[in-house]
Amino acid sequence: MTSTASGKNVHVHTVGASGKAQGSTLVSGPGTFTAWKELPGGLTGTVDVTATSR
């Protein structure tokens, strides 16, 4: 699992049981997470992820 800050939000990424990278965002205003979604690109067999801010 990895995370990165962007503005006032925190983006969290992890590898699901199926080996697919997934992401969620902690929205700072209400302090809630968005639903987990598979990251675009259809990566499978992923074993590790790293998040960076631009």
Tab-separated table of N, CA, C and O in Angstrom:
chain	number	residue	atom	x	y	z
A	1	MET	N	0.848	-1.161	0.000
A	1	MET	CA	0.000	0.000	0.000
A	1	MET	C	0.903	1.237	0.000
A	1	MET	O	1.960	1.229	0.610
A	2	THR	N	0.458	2.266	-0.711
A	2	THR	CA	1.204	3.505	-0.780
A	2	THR	C	0.221	4.664	-0.856
A	2	THR	O	-0.951	4.462	-1.161
A	3	SER	N	0.679	5.864	-0.538
A	3	SER	CA	-0.202	7.025	-0.613
A	3	SER	C	0.595	8.262	-0.994
A	3	SER	O	1.818	8.294	-0.877
A	4	THR	N	-0.124	9.285	-1.450
A	4	THR	CA	0.488	10.559	-1.775
A	4	THR	C	-0.548	11.649	-1.554
A	4	THR	O	-1.747	11.405	-1.704
A	5	ALA	N	-0.096	12.842	-1.164
A	5	ALA	CA	-1.002	13.967	-0.942
A	5	ALA	C	-1.098	14.810	-2.202
A	5	ALA	O	-0.126	14.977	-2.932
A	6	SER	N	-2.294	15.341	-2.460
A	6	SER	CA	-2.521	16.247	-3.579
A	6	SER	C	-3.504	17.301	-3.094
A	6	SER	O	-4.678	16.983	-2.876
A	7	GLY	N	-3.016	18.513	-2.895
A	7	GLY	CA	-3.876	19.533	-2.311
A	7	GLY	C	-4.235	19.127	-0.902
A	7	GLY	O	-3.379	18.798	-0.103
A	8	LYS	N	-5.526	19.090	-0.618
A	8	LYS	CA	-5.990	18.701	0.716
A	8	LYS	C	-6.432	17.249	0.778
A	8	LYS	O	-6.921	16.786	1.800
A	9	ASN	N	-6.269	16.504	-0.307
A	9	ASN	CA	-6.688	15.102	-0.367
A	9	ASN	C	-5.494	14.161	-0.314
A	9	ASN	O	-4.378	14.533	-0.664
A	10	VAL	N	-5.735	12.932	0.110
A	10	VAL	CA	-4.714	11.891	0.135
A	10	VAL	C	-5.185	10.749	-0.764
A	10	VAL	O	-6.286	10.231	-0.582
A	11	HIS	N	-4.364	10.383	-1.737
A	11	HIS	CA	-4.686	9.293	-2.654
A	11	HIS	C	-3.969	8.034	-2.176
A	11	HIS	O	-2.756	8.054	-1.969
A	12	VAL	N	-4.716	6.959	-1.995
A	12	VAL	CA	-4.190	5.701	-1.477
A	12	VAL	C	-4.286	4.646	-2.582
A	12	VAL	O	-5.305	4.548	-3.257
A	13	HIS	N	-3.214	3.864	-2.755
A	13	HIS	CA	-3.184	2.813	-3.771
A	13	HIS	C	-2.719	1.518	-3.123
A	13	HIS	O	-1.862	1.527	-2.247
A	14	THR	N	-3.274	0.417	-3.587
A	14	THR	CA	-2.910	-0.888	-3.059
A	14	THR	C	-3.108	-1.946	-4.136
A	14	THR	O	-3.662	-1.668	-5.188
A	15	VAL	N	-2.656	-3.131	-3.855
A	15	VAL	CA	-2.854	-4.262	-4.763
A	15	VAL	C	-3.905	-5.164	-4.139
A	15	VAL	O	-3.768	-5.599	-3.002
A	16	GLY	N	-4.984	-5.423	-4.894
A	16	GLY	CA	-6.055	-6.289	-4.417
A	16	GLY	C	-5.667	-7.756	-4.492
A	16	GLY	O	-4.624	-8.122	-5.050
A	17	ALA	N	-6.521	-8.601	-3.938
A	17	ALA	CA	-6.264	-10.042	-3.915
A	17	ALA	C	-6.098	-10.612	-5.319
A	17	ALA	O	-5.401	-11.600	-5.510
A	18	SER	N	-6.710	-9.983	-6.313
A	18	SER	CA	-6.625	-10.483	-7.689
A	18	SER	C	-5.356	-10.007	-8.406
A	18	SER	O	-5.159	-10.308	-9.579
A	19	GLY	N	-4.497	-9.240	-7.710
A	19	GLY	CA	-3.273	-8.734	-8.321
A	19	GLY	C	-3.495	-7.486	-9.150
A	19	GLY	O	-2.647	-7.110	-9.948
A	20	LYS	N	-4.652	-6.837	-8.980
A	20	LYS	CA	-4.953	-5.616	-9.713
A	20	LYS	C	-4.760	-4.400	-8.808
A	20	LYS	O	-5.159	-4.418	-7.642
A	21	ALA	N	-4.129	-3.343	-9.354
A	21	ALA	CA	-3.907	-2.115	-8.596
A	21	ALA	C	-5.232	-1.382	-8.431
A	21	ALA	O	-6.014	-1.262	-9.370
A	22	GLN	N	-5.495	-0.900	-7.207
A	22	GLN	CA	-6.721	-0.195	-6.900
A	22	GLN	C	-6.395	1.101	-6.181
A	22	GLN	O	-5.337	1.227	-5.563
A	23	GLY	N	-7.300	2.070	-6.268
A	23	GLY	CA	-7.074	3.349	-5.616
A	23	GLY	C	-8.318	3.882	-4.943
A	23	GLY	O	-9.442	3.549	-5.303
A	24	SER	N	-8.101	4.727	-3.935
A	24	SER	CA	-9.155	5.413	-3.211
A	24	SER	C	-8.603	6.772	-2.810
A	24	SER	O	-7.384	6.959	-2.734
A	25	THR	N	-9.477	7.730	-2.542
A	25	THR	CA	-9.042	9.065	-2.130
A	25	THR	C	-9.686	9.429	-0.805
A	25	THR	O	-10.901	9.277	-0.635
A	26	LEU	N	-8.867	9.917	0.148
A	26	LEU	CA	-9.371	10.459	1.401
A	26	LEU	C	-9.652	11.929	1.146
A	26	LEU	O	-8.731	12.709	0.898
A	27	VAL	N	-10.918	12.298	1.156
A	27	VAL	CA	-11.325	13.676	0.906
A	27	VAL	C	-11.307	14.404	2.247
A	27	VAL	O	-12.047	14.053	3.162
A	28	SER	N	-10.435	15.424	2.361
A	28	SER	CA	-10.185	16.046	3.655
A	28	SER	C	-11.374	16.798	4.238
A	28	SER	O	-11.552	16.815	5.439
A	29	GLY	N	-12.213	17.408	3.405
A	29	GLY	CA	-13.359	18.160	3.933
A	29	GLY	C	-14.227	17.312	4.843
A	29	GLY	O	-14.277	17.525	6.050
A	30	PRO	N	-14.906	16.312	4.283
A	30	PRO	CA	-15.759	15.464	5.121
A	30	PRO	C	-14.982	14.348	5.841
A	30	PRO	O	-15.526	13.680	6.702
A	31	GLY	N	-13.727	14.122	5.463
A	31	GLY	CA	-12.931	13.073	6.109
A	31	GLY	C	-13.381	11.675	5.750
A	31	GLY	O	-13.319	10.764	6.564
A	32	THR	N	-13.841	11.496	4.520
A	32	THR	CA	-14.308	10.185	4.081
A	32	THR	C	-13.504	9.703	2.879
A	32	THR	O	-12.937	10.500	2.140
A	33	PHE	N	-13.468	8.382	2.700
A	33	PHE	CA	-12.801	7.785	1.552
A	33	PHE	C	-13.797	7.568	0.417
A	33	PHE	O	-14.961	7.248	0.655
A	34	THR	N	-13.321	7.713	-0.827
A	34	THR	CA	-14.126	7.336	-1.981
A	34	THR	C	-14.102	5.820	-2.092
A	34	THR	O	-13.287	5.151	-1.459
A	35	ALA	N	-14.973	5.279	-2.923
A	35	ALA	CA	-15.000	3.828	-3.154
A	35	ALA	C	-13.702	3.394	-3.836
A	35	ALA	O	-13.117	4.148	-4.609
A	36	TRP	N	-13.231	2.180	-3.533
A	36	TRP	CA	-12.058	1.632	-4.199
A	36	TRP	C	-12.392	1.358	-5.655
A	36	TRP	O	-13.451	0.804	-5.953
A	37	LYS	N	-11.484	1.747	-6.562
A	37	LYS	CA	-11.661	1.500	-7.989
A	37	LYS	C	-10.371	0.944	-8.570
A	37	LYS	O	-9.281	1.320	-8.144
A	38	GLU	N	-10.520	0.061	-9.560
A	38	GLU	CA	-9.348	-0.452	-10.262
A	38	GLU	C	-8.711	0.687	-11.048
A	38	GLU	O	-9.401	1.482	-11.684
A	39	LEU	N	-7.384	0.792	-10.990
A	39	LEU	CA	-6.697	1.836	-11.736
A	39	LEU	C	-6.754	1.544	-13.225
A	39	LEU	O	-6.697	0.382	-13.639
A	40	PRO	N	-6.872	2.580	-14.051
A	40	PRO	CA	-6.936	2.384	-15.506
A	40	PRO	C	-5.690	1.664	-16.032
A	40	PRO	O	-4.601	1.825	-15.488
A	41	GLY	N	-5.854	0.907	-17.058
A	41	GLY	CA	-4.731	0.229	-17.692
A	41	GLY	C	-4.826	-1.282	-17.622
A	41	GLY	O	-4.129	-1.986	-18.339
A	42	GLY	N	-5.660	-1.801	-16.734
A	42	GLY	CA	-5.866	-3.246	-16.671
A	42	GLY	C	-4.647	-4.043	-16.238
A	42	GLY	O	-4.461	-5.167	-16.673
A	43	LEU	N	-3.799	-3.473	-15.376
A	43	LEU	CA	-2.634	-4.216	-14.899
A	43	LEU	C	-3.074	-5.410	-14.076
A	43	LEU	O	-3.955	-5.302	-13.232
A	44	THR	N	-2.458	-6.558	-14.306
A	44	THR	CA	-2.726	-7.741	-13.496
A	44	THR	C	-1.396	-8.340	-13.076
A	44	THR	O	-0.368	-8.084	-13.681
A	45	GLY	N	-1.400	-9.117	-12.025
A	45	GLY	CA	-0.170	-9.728	-11.540
A	45	GLY	C	0.718	-8.743	-10.809
A	45	GLY	O	1.885	-9.012	-10.553
A	46	THR	N	0.165	-7.595	-10.434
A	46	THR	CA	0.927	-6.567	-9.718
A	46	THR	C	1.268	-7.068	-8.325
A	46	THR	O	0.439	-7.665	-7.653
A	47	VAL	N	2.492	-6.820	-7.880
A	47	VAL	CA	2.893	-7.235	-6.539
A	47	VAL	C	3.209	-6.051	-5.636
A	47	VAL	O	3.265	-6.189	-4.424
A	48	ASP	N	3.418	-4.856	-6.206
A	48	ASP	CA	3.760	-3.687	-5.387
A	48	ASP	C	3.402	-2.431	-6.180
A	48	ASP	O	3.428	-2.429	-7.409
A	49	VAL	N	3.054	-1.355	-5.490
A	49	VAL	CA	2.757	-0.074	-6.128
A	49	VAL	C	3.444	1.051	-5.371
A	49	VAL	O	3.697	0.937	-4.178
A	50	THR	N	3.763	2.114	-6.074
A	50	THR	CA	4.333	3.316	-5.470
A	50	THR	C	3.614	4.530	-6.021
A	50	THR	O	3.417	4.633	-7.231
A	51	ALA	N	3.194	5.447	-5.147
A	51	ALA	CA	2.494	6.655	-5.571
A	51	ALA	C	3.444	7.853	-5.470
A	51	ALA	O	4.257	7.937	-4.562
A	52	THR	N	3.352	8.755	-6.431
A	52	THR	CA	4.120	9.996	-6.407
A	52	THR	C	3.210	11.161	-6.749
A	52	THR	O	2.201	10.996	-7.422
A	53	SER	N	3.549	12.345	-6.263
A	53	SER	CA	2.811	13.562	-6.588
A	53	SER	C	3.510	14.295	-7.705
A	53	SER	O	4.729	14.247	-7.826
A	54	ARG	N	2.731	14.987	-8.541
A	54	ARG	CA	3.331	15.795	-9.596
A	54	ARG	C	3.059	17.243	-9.337
A	54	ARG	O	2.145	17.642	-8.771
